[in-house]
XYZ file of C-alpha atoms in Angstrom:
559
model
C -4.314 -61.051 2.600
C -4.153 -57.544 3.214
C -6.987 -55.714 5.097
C -6.733 -53.063 2.524
C -7.643 -55.434 -0.284
C -10.699 -54.049 -2.462
C -9.525 -50.235 -1.323
C -8.336 -47.036 -2.951
C -5.301 -46.175 -1.595
C -5.827 -42.305 -0.413
C -3.038 -41.175 -2.565
C -3.843 -43.058 -5.418
C -7.462 -41.347 -5.227
C -6.345 -37.673 -5.368
C -3.902 -38.853 -8.488
C -7.018 -40.119 -9.963
C -8.799 -37.071 -9.309
C -6.709 -34.743 -9.991
C -5.797 -36.386 -13.287
C -9.724 -36.506 -14.141
C -10.074 -32.512 -13.619
C -7.157 -31.906 -15.435
C -9.033 -33.604 -18.529
C -11.737 -31.628 -17.183
C -10.320 -28.499 -17.814
C -8.319 -29.510 -21.020
C -11.728 -30.308 -22.578
C -12.849 -27.144 -21.441
C -10.010 -25.201 -23.156
C -10.679 -26.511 -26.819
C -13.440 -25.822 -26.495
C -12.997 -22.377 -25.413
C -10.225 -22.398 -28.338
C -12.936 -23.907 -31.337
C -15.335 -21.227 -30.360
C -12.741 -18.980 -30.154
C -11.669 -19.410 -33.474
C -15.109 -19.450 -34.775
C -15.456 -16.282 -33.317
C -11.941 -14.415 -34.869
C -12.992 -16.450 -38.716
C -16.528 -14.416 -38.312
C -14.982 -11.167 -37.101
C -11.767 -12.017 -39.973
C -14.348 -13.184 -43.029
C -17.093 -9.983 -41.856
C -14.966 -7.191 -42.579
C -14.591 -8.145 -46.169
C -18.793 -9.523 -46.295
C -19.389 -6.148 -47.427
C -17.446 -4.943 -49.884
C -17.634 -7.729 -53.084
C -15.519 -6.060 -55.130
C -12.749 -7.552 -58.018
C -9.985 -5.330 -56.717
C -7.584 -7.319 -55.001
C -5.597 -5.335 -51.883
C -1.417 -5.555 -51.963
C 0.662 -4.424 -49.531
C 3.693 -1.989 -50.258
C 5.445 -4.989 -51.916
C 2.312 -5.300 -54.005
C 1.333 -8.517 -52.705
C -1.579 -9.443 -51.820
C -2.936 -8.127 -48.050
C -4.434 -11.334 -46.957
C -8.343 -11.878 -45.408
C -6.254 -12.114 -42.128
C -4.253 -8.995 -42.290
C -6.503 -7.156 -43.442
C -8.786 -8.263 -40.145
C -6.507 -7.014 -38.443
C -5.079 -4.384 -39.899
C -9.223 -2.698 -39.538
C -9.312 -2.214 -35.931
C -5.443 0.015 -36.028
C -4.940 3.435 -35.727
C -2.727 3.607 -38.042
C -3.367 1.308 -40.915
C -0.964 2.060 -43.098
C 2.008 1.460 -41.263
C 0.612 -2.049 -39.894
C -0.392 -2.861 -43.445
C 3.418 -2.274 -44.178
C 4.985 -4.216 -40.901
C 2.541 -6.684 -40.047
C 1.622 -7.885 -43.922
C 5.094 -7.927 -44.878
C 5.315 -11.454 -41.878
C 6.569 -14.099 -44.020
C 3.084 -16.754 -44.628
C 0.963 -13.757 -44.185
C -2.278 -15.295 -45.429
C -1.723 -18.825 -43.438
C -1.321 -16.582 -39.906
C -4.026 -16.552 -38.122
C -4.848 -13.206 -35.531
C -3.150 -14.828 -32.763
C 0.184 -14.916 -34.847
C -0.075 -11.763 -36.281
C -0.713 -9.502 -33.321
C 2.740 -11.317 -32.192
C 4.342 -11.326 -35.295
C 3.488 -7.580 -34.843
C 5.206 -7.379 -31.024
C 8.401 -8.768 -32.404
C 9.142 -6.500 -35.377
C 7.782 -3.101 -32.992
C 11.066 -4.829 -30.790
C 13.224 -4.754 -33.573
C 11.623 -0.849 -34.449
C 12.479 0.276 -30.676
C 15.969 -1.311 -30.677
C 17.220 0.576 -33.651
C 15.872 3.701 -31.328
C 17.533 2.922 -28.633
C 21.164 2.268 -30.145
C 20.795 5.836 -32.507
C 19.885 7.692 -29.247
C 22.470 5.570 -26.694
C 25.281 7.014 -29.734
C 23.830 9.762 -29.819
C 25.109 12.233 -26.627
C 25.152 11.351 -22.849
C 23.624 14.885 -22.123
C 21.083 14.471 -18.695
C 17.494 14.124 -21.939
C 19.227 11.465 -23.681
C 20.026 9.829 -20.779
C 16.681 9.646 -20.462
C 15.669 8.444 -22.829
C 17.698 5.356 -23.221
C 16.385 4.250 -20.214
C 13.212 4.781 -21.407
C 13.856 3.071 -24.161
C 15.558 -0.193 -22.521
C 12.038 -0.551 -19.833
C 9.898 -0.192 -23.417
C 11.517 -3.069 -24.572
C 11.532 -5.503 -21.219
C 7.911 -4.875 -21.543
C 7.454 -5.336 -25.193
C 9.568 -8.774 -23.796
C 7.506 -9.244 -21.712
C 4.036 -8.944 -23.892
C 5.875 -11.637 -26.368
C 6.896 -14.028 -23.359
C 3.519 -13.873 -22.073
C 1.902 -13.932 -25.466
C 3.433 -16.878 -26.755
C 2.835 -19.058 -23.459
C -1.673 -19.889 -24.425
C -4.165 -18.584 -25.288
C -4.040 -14.985 -25.529
C -7.871 -14.540 -24.879
C -7.908 -15.422 -21.353
C -9.365 -12.543 -20.338
C -6.163 -11.613 -16.982
C -4.296 -12.089 -19.174
C -5.452 -9.860 -22.196
C -5.490 -7.456 -19.378
C -1.676 -8.084 -18.733
C -0.828 -7.619 -22.916
C -2.907 -4.154 -22.887
C -0.836 -3.520 -19.937
C 2.094 -3.694 -20.911
C 1.507 -2.592 -24.355
C 0.143 0.711 -22.591
C 2.830 1.585 -20.524
C 5.822 1.444 -23.944
C 3.660 3.174 -25.264
C 3.757 5.773 -22.179
C 7.495 5.055 -22.655
C 8.189 6.709 -25.422
C 6.381 9.029 -24.454
C 8.207 10.103 -21.791
C 10.862 10.044 -24.342
C 9.371 12.615 -26.178
C 8.060 14.727 -23.023
C 11.830 14.956 -22.320
C 13.639 16.406 -24.874
C 10.001 19.140 -25.486
C 10.831 19.826 -21.768
C 13.788 22.085 -23.065
C 12.854 23.603 -25.861
C 16.017 22.210 -27.989
C 14.334 21.853 -31.028
C 17.009 20.083 -32.745
C 16.879 17.234 -29.588
C 12.558 17.605 -30.441
C 13.159 16.984 -33.896
C 15.261 14.107 -34.051
C 13.729 12.266 -31.386
C 10.681 12.518 -32.533
C 12.080 11.230 -36.014
C 13.537 7.757 -34.140
C 10.582 7.179 -32.026
C 7.451 8.112 -35.390
C 7.878 3.996 -37.137
C 8.189 2.233 -33.125
C 5.378 4.728 -31.654
C 2.974 4.048 -33.977
C 3.604 -0.022 -33.974
C 2.973 -0.169 -30.314
C -0.026 1.267 -30.705
C -1.170 -1.494 -33.558
C -0.356 -3.340 -31.543
C -2.471 -2.759 -28.359
C -5.364 -2.070 -30.822
C -4.874 -5.845 -32.113
C -5.089 -7.543 -28.797
C -7.830 -4.996 -27.769
C -9.909 -6.317 -30.433
C -8.885 -10.121 -29.923
C -10.345 -9.264 -26.194
C -13.549 -8.169 -27.535
C -14.325 -10.918 -29.581
C -13.386 -13.072 -27.105
C -15.308 -10.816 -24.231
C -18.427 -10.925 -26.944
C -18.915 -14.454 -25.835
C -18.896 -14.294 -22.801
C -15.277 -16.448 -22.707
C -14.870 -16.027 -18.883
C -12.486 -17.042 -16.315
C -14.962 -18.953 -15.051
C -14.791 -21.758 -17.788
C -11.505 -22.196 -16.155
C -11.474 -21.634 -12.768
C -14.502 -24.303 -12.256
C -11.786 -26.767 -11.047
C -9.385 -25.341 -11.500
C -6.848 -23.402 -8.505
C -5.068 -20.107 -9.866
C -2.143 -18.826 -8.262
C -3.108 -14.574 -7.599
C -0.984 -14.593 -6.309
C 2.544 -15.196 -8.267
C 4.485 -17.482 -5.959
C 4.166 -14.645 -3.617
C 4.047 -15.403 0.220
C 1.350 -13.427 2.406
C 2.071 -10.517 4.115
C 0.843 -12.115 7.395
C 2.062 -9.636 10.898
C 0.805 -7.294 11.156
C 3.776 -5.480 12.285
C 5.984 -5.896 9.146
C 9.173 -4.495 10.829
C 9.297 -7.630 13.167
C 9.870 -9.760 9.925
C 12.405 -6.889 8.347
C 15.090 -8.824 6.354
C 16.890 -4.759 6.148
C 16.946 -2.154 8.967
C 17.858 1.156 7.998
C 18.878 3.697 10.606
C 20.831 6.705 10.687
C 21.947 6.978 14.115
C 23.632 3.130 13.260
C 21.607 1.096 14.994
C 20.046 -1.071 11.562
C 22.755 -2.724 9.140
C 22.663 0.413 6.815
C 22.767 3.920 7.642
C 20.700 4.286 3.980
C 18.012 3.024 1.828
C 19.651 3.518 -1.412
C 22.633 1.352 0.456
C 20.021 -0.944 1.575
C 18.587 -1.954 -1.428
C 21.206 -3.497 -3.015
C 21.423 -6.329 -0.821
C 18.242 -7.621 -2.836
C 18.604 -10.243 -4.859
C 16.835 -9.513 -8.939
C 13.769 -10.270 -9.734
C 12.982 -13.043 -6.558
C 9.646 -13.998 -5.892
C 9.751 -13.195 -2.246
C 9.568 -10.201 -0.429
C 12.262 -8.822 1.126
C 11.182 -6.427 3.773
C 13.486 -3.333 4.483
C 12.707 -1.214 8.037
C 13.180 1.938 7.992
C 13.416 3.607 11.171
C 12.837 6.645 12.024
C 14.158 9.679 10.974
C 14.802 11.827 7.692
C 16.838 10.518 4.909
C 17.901 13.193 2.512
C 18.924 10.699 -0.705
C 17.310 10.105 -3.744
C 16.084 6.519 -4.520
C 15.474 4.865 -6.973
C 14.227 0.805 -6.583
C 14.969 -0.806 -9.789
C 13.029 -3.093 -12.521
C 14.367 -5.824 -11.240
C 14.904 -5.549 -7.450
C 10.776 -7.270 -7.555
C 9.100 -8.148 -4.589
C 10.526 -5.546 -1.971
C 8.515 -3.870 0.561
C 9.497 -0.709 2.819
C 7.980 -0.276 5.602
C 8.814 2.696 8.326
C 7.851 4.542 11.713
C 4.918 6.264 10.487
C 4.585 8.469 7.681
C 5.271 11.395 9.879
C 8.731 9.709 11.088
C 11.027 7.469 8.286
C 10.779 10.659 5.731
C 12.738 10.302 2.875
C 13.146 14.082 1.105
C 15.191 15.286 -2.266
C 14.945 18.642 -4.192
C 15.957 17.970 -7.570
C 13.239 19.712 -9.993
C 13.573 21.172 -13.806
C 14.355 24.501 -12.836
C 18.047 23.421 -11.828
C 18.142 20.696 -14.935
C 16.818 17.871 -14.297
C 13.286 16.403 -16.328
C 10.779 16.051 -14.358
C 10.877 11.912 -15.132
C 14.141 11.861 -13.165
C 13.595 14.213 -10.005
C 11.712 11.847 -7.780
C 13.299 11.947 -4.672
C 11.559 8.156 -4.866
C 11.337 6.607 -8.010
C 9.894 2.631 -7.618
C 10.066 0.938 -11.198
C 10.796 -2.891 -10.052
C 7.585 -4.934 -9.578
C 5.648 -6.172 -7.129
C 6.173 -2.824 -4.470
C 5.047 -1.630 -0.897
C 5.927 0.924 0.701
C 4.209 1.477 4.201
C 3.917 4.096 6.784
C 6.449 6.228 4.538
C 6.796 9.921 3.313
C 8.226 11.029 0.529
C 8.893 14.805 -0.156
C 10.104 17.264 -2.559
C 11.323 20.792 -0.614
C 12.363 21.749 -4.163
C 9.272 23.941 -3.239
C 6.901 26.535 -6.219
C 9.262 27.764 -7.964
C 11.201 25.345 -8.338
C 7.873 24.207 -11.024
C 8.828 20.005 -11.982
C 9.758 18.671 -8.471
C 8.435 14.918 -8.537
C 8.371 13.155 -4.752
C 7.670 9.706 -5.993
C 7.286 8.552 -8.638
C 5.913 4.820 -9.905
C 6.500 2.495 -12.855
C 5.898 -0.586 -11.496
C 3.506 -3.122 -12.099
C 1.341 -4.179 -8.646
C 2.811 -1.572 -6.395
C 1.159 -0.750 -3.232
C 1.031 2.486 -1.153
C -0.442 1.960 2.718
C -0.247 4.571 4.622
C 2.181 7.349 3.323
C 2.171 10.823 2.322
C 3.891 12.638 -0.855
C 4.687 16.306 0.147
C 5.536 18.833 -2.283
C 3.756 21.919 -4.981
C 3.460 20.793 -7.971
C 4.237 17.159 -10.325
C 3.691 15.671 -6.461
C 3.578 11.841 -7.480
C 3.829 10.881 -10.695
C 2.318 7.487 -11.148
C 4.365 6.966 -14.236
C 3.011 3.021 -15.841
C 1.368 0.013 -14.887
C -0.834 -0.514 -12.346
C -1.194 0.885 -8.946
C -3.067 0.825 -5.416
C -2.608 4.014 -3.017
C -5.234 3.584 0.093
C -5.063 5.796 3.083
C -2.376 8.108 2.070
C -2.287 11.624 1.833
C -1.445 13.263 -1.527
C 0.074 17.519 -0.618
C 0.848 19.421 -3.595
C -0.702 22.347 -5.923
C -0.044 21.657 -9.751
C -0.914 18.665 -11.669
C 0.193 17.031 -8.871
C -1.429 13.586 -9.451
C -0.548 12.653 -13.184
C 0.486 10.079 -15.488
C -0.056 7.015 -17.426
C -0.759 4.508 -15.570
C -3.789 2.539 -14.022
C -4.447 3.822 -10.863
C -7.008 3.772 -7.499
C -6.544 5.819 -5.374
C -8.606 5.008 -2.081
C -9.736 6.073 1.324
C -7.410 8.234 0.708
C -6.959 12.728 1.676
C -5.562 14.571 -1.233
C -4.604 18.128 0.206
C -3.470 21.001 -2.282
C -2.143 23.338 -0.590
C -1.140 27.372 -1.485
C 0.849 27.715 -4.506
C 3.142 30.859 -5.987
C 1.267 34.002 -6.755
C -0.578 34.059 -9.708
C -1.420 30.131 -10.286
C -3.933 27.742 -9.884
C -4.473 24.511 -8.221
C -5.009 21.347 -10.467
C -5.593 18.051 -8.494
C -5.110 15.939 -11.459
C -3.657 15.633 -15.176
C -3.607 12.429 -16.704
C -1.582 11.772 -19.218
C -3.548 8.943 -21.965
C -2.566 9.307 -25.526
C -4.293 5.936 -26.945
C -8.164 4.763 -26.719
C -7.216 1.470 -26.902
C -4.340 1.830 -23.396
C -6.106 0.918 -20.384
C -4.853 3.763 -18.089
C -6.987 6.190 -16.662
C -7.055 7.472 -12.408
C -9.528 7.401 -10.329
C -10.451 8.507 -6.834
C -12.894 6.569 -4.944
C -13.735 7.854 -1.575
C -11.382 9.842 -0.749
C -11.358 13.499 0.769
C -10.602 16.676 -1.105
C -9.829 19.500 1.443
C -7.454 22.705 1.300
C -4.295 22.524 3.631
C -4.398 25.679 4.510
C -6.689 29.357 3.791
C -7.199 28.782 -0.084
C -10.349 31.246 -0.074
C -8.135 33.069 -2.730
C -7.153 30.111 -4.864
C -9.301 28.750 -8.243
C -8.710 25.255 -7.401
C -9.824 22.347 -9.540
C -10.124 18.256 -9.843
C -7.531 18.224 -12.904
C -6.961 19.317 -16.404
C -6.590 17.218 -19.871
C -2.679 16.486 -19.977
C -3.275 14.361 -23.130
C -5.964 14.389 -26.039
C -7.604 10.951 -24.417
C -7.337 11.555 -20.786
C -9.346 9.648 -18.231
C -9.650 10.349 -14.751
C -13.219 10.094 -12.684
C -13.675 10.700 -9.538
C -16.143 8.875 -6.839
C -17.575 8.328 -3.397
C -15.808 11.576 -2.683
C -15.722 14.419 -0.138
C -15.262 17.353 -2.102
C -14.719 20.810 -0.048
C -16.330 23.440 -1.337
C -13.288 25.205 -2.220
C -13.436 23.254 -5.430
C -14.507 25.358 -8.002
C -17.985 25.051 -9.467
C -17.168 24.345 -13.361
C -15.186 21.721 -11.609
C -12.427 20.909 -14.401
C -9.896 23.504 -15.795
C -8.739 23.567 -19.942
C -5.169 23.228 -20.254
C -4.917 25.371 -22.951
C -8.162 28.105 -24.574
C -12.105 27.817 -22.920
C -12.163 24.067 -23.751
C -11.367 20.093 -23.775
C -10.774 17.555 -26.314
C -13.933 15.586 -27.260
C -12.091 12.553 -26.818
C -10.862 12.477 -22.910
C -13.519 11.186 -20.206
C -13.513 12.657 -16.664
C -16.282 10.873 -14.896
C -18.018 12.302 -11.075
C -20.117 9.882 -9.647
C -21.907 10.595 -6.269
C -19.715 12.553 -4.657
C -21.090 14.927 -1.369
C -19.285 18.378 -0.349
C -20.292 21.834 -0.949
C -17.447 21.198 -3.659
C -19.530 18.099 -5.317
C -22.960 20.526 -6.922
C -22.576 19.702 -10.608
C -24.866 22.045 -11.380
C -22.732 25.001 -12.935
C -19.741 22.665 -13.906
C -18.300 22.738 -17.681
C -20.180 21.592 -20.646
C -17.326 19.969 -22.398
C -18.612 16.579 -24.477
C -15.873 14.328 -22.438
C -16.808 15.331 -18.761
C -19.832 12.586 -17.704
C -21.927 12.474 -14.914
C -21.759 8.667 -14.478
C -23.945 5.354 -14.142
C -23.802 3.275 -11.537
C -22.547 0.860 -14.021
C -20.506 3.048 -15.703
C -18.680 3.788 -11.581
C -18.131 0.713 -11.592
C -15.497 0.066 -14.599
C -12.965 2.641 -12.655
C -12.683 0.575 -9.012
C -9.929 -1.689 -7.968
C -11.189 -4.836 -9.051
C -12.029 -4.637 -13.193
C -9.670 -1.292 -13.418
C -6.884 -3.041 -11.817
C -7.134 -6.373 -11.322
C -7.329 -5.747 -8.226
C -8.225 -9.286 -6.529
C -5.899 -10.970 -7.985
C -2.861 -9.332 -6.716
C -3.834 -6.716 -3.869
C -4.724 -9.693 -1.295
C -1.113 -10.642 -0.994
C -0.309 -7.602 0.251
C -2.420 -7.612 3.020
C -3.369 -3.610 2.557
C -7.428 -3.784 3.091
C -9.343 -2.547 -0.139
C -12.374 -2.005 -1.261
C -12.324 -4.198 -4.609
C -16.096 -2.645 -6.025
C -18.132 0.681 -5.891
């Protein structure tokens, strides 16, 4: 008789324990979903409770509007378009708000695809080709939204954050297309673009409003991640291997060197060896030297790491600019679209000069992108934080007009921000944030940074930013502001005021430029409480605790 009789085998015990935890997790999820359904039903019927009328509302086809459709459309910015589109869903009266959200995304993909086909066939000039690329990115983000929302409960907090990010980016890409068409003052192209994108932009905005509403309902009942993580291990790193080495150059898969000592002499050539949509890191070591090239990390190049010998040694240099005929969106010396990108100990510069106006050094339109000990150096529009979620740590950003701009959710932490001398008669503006929709989860957060002049700027007016769009969102927290910052702090885009809908915040800054005594008297300028400031820190604003640990870039999660 075996001496182990009556004992449970360790492997069998582990399997039993795993099944027990799984059953518990399923029970928790089931309870959560039951509660959520109750909340949504309450919200749906709550919208109708105060309207006890015998009149039956109808959609454009004359069909009665269901209670669920009315509930989701009432939270949108373009209600008529919502009733026209979402209200025409097959069996709309029997669909839940979550199902209506998925339908809203699905029909938006169809609408953007129509616009893409029309614009693609309209010509092949520089601006139209930029729009084609941007609408292609829009469809990618909408597809990501549809795929992820179809896999499970869309109201889980981490998934809501993802969905809002991708829909915010989808809106941004369409807006950038219109900006590109407007850049060269061609009224015919502008009118054409606006007519083609009117439906798709409104529908994207409506989908964003619906998921934002669903997320708020879930939050109101404290359906937090803790309900699902009591016994569950969550993979926050998406299959990516932790970057354990302190010197990534020693782990490089590809070496680039101007002197021929590496595999390739250009970064662009090295990127061609990156496998498509890889969940594993591809580390490219760029040896010291100045690389005169315009580099693009394509959208299918996932998890690329570019590491140099230092931000004063490994330099990528370009000079594309608007004055010479390139749209702002295409001027970047280094452009990133592939998710999970990281750069370390690198410099990105645009040498076009101030007279060439918009000339981007670095443009980032990739989700979960991180930059550590890097320099971005140009004049106007140096750093284009275009879309998605981004993090910058111990970086140096140098420029003049609107030199940190875009509509991503970005945190700049422990960075040096150095305004330089602009063209004669120009004012320096550090930020120009491009939020266009109150439901977007975008903005620029400058946290624990140093804002000082590069040289003597005593005769140059320098401002913290100006509101590029109606919902421009920028906060500066726990940072040092040198006395050269204009005492008014912020500059209007036009006229002498700003839209009441902007969100500009200052919190516990120091230095002679931090005094708020003579700041502009705008409704949208706030001097934040600790609770308000916390919303713009790494953890809640860019969901950083879920993806930054894998990069091994140091970060401060809260204030």
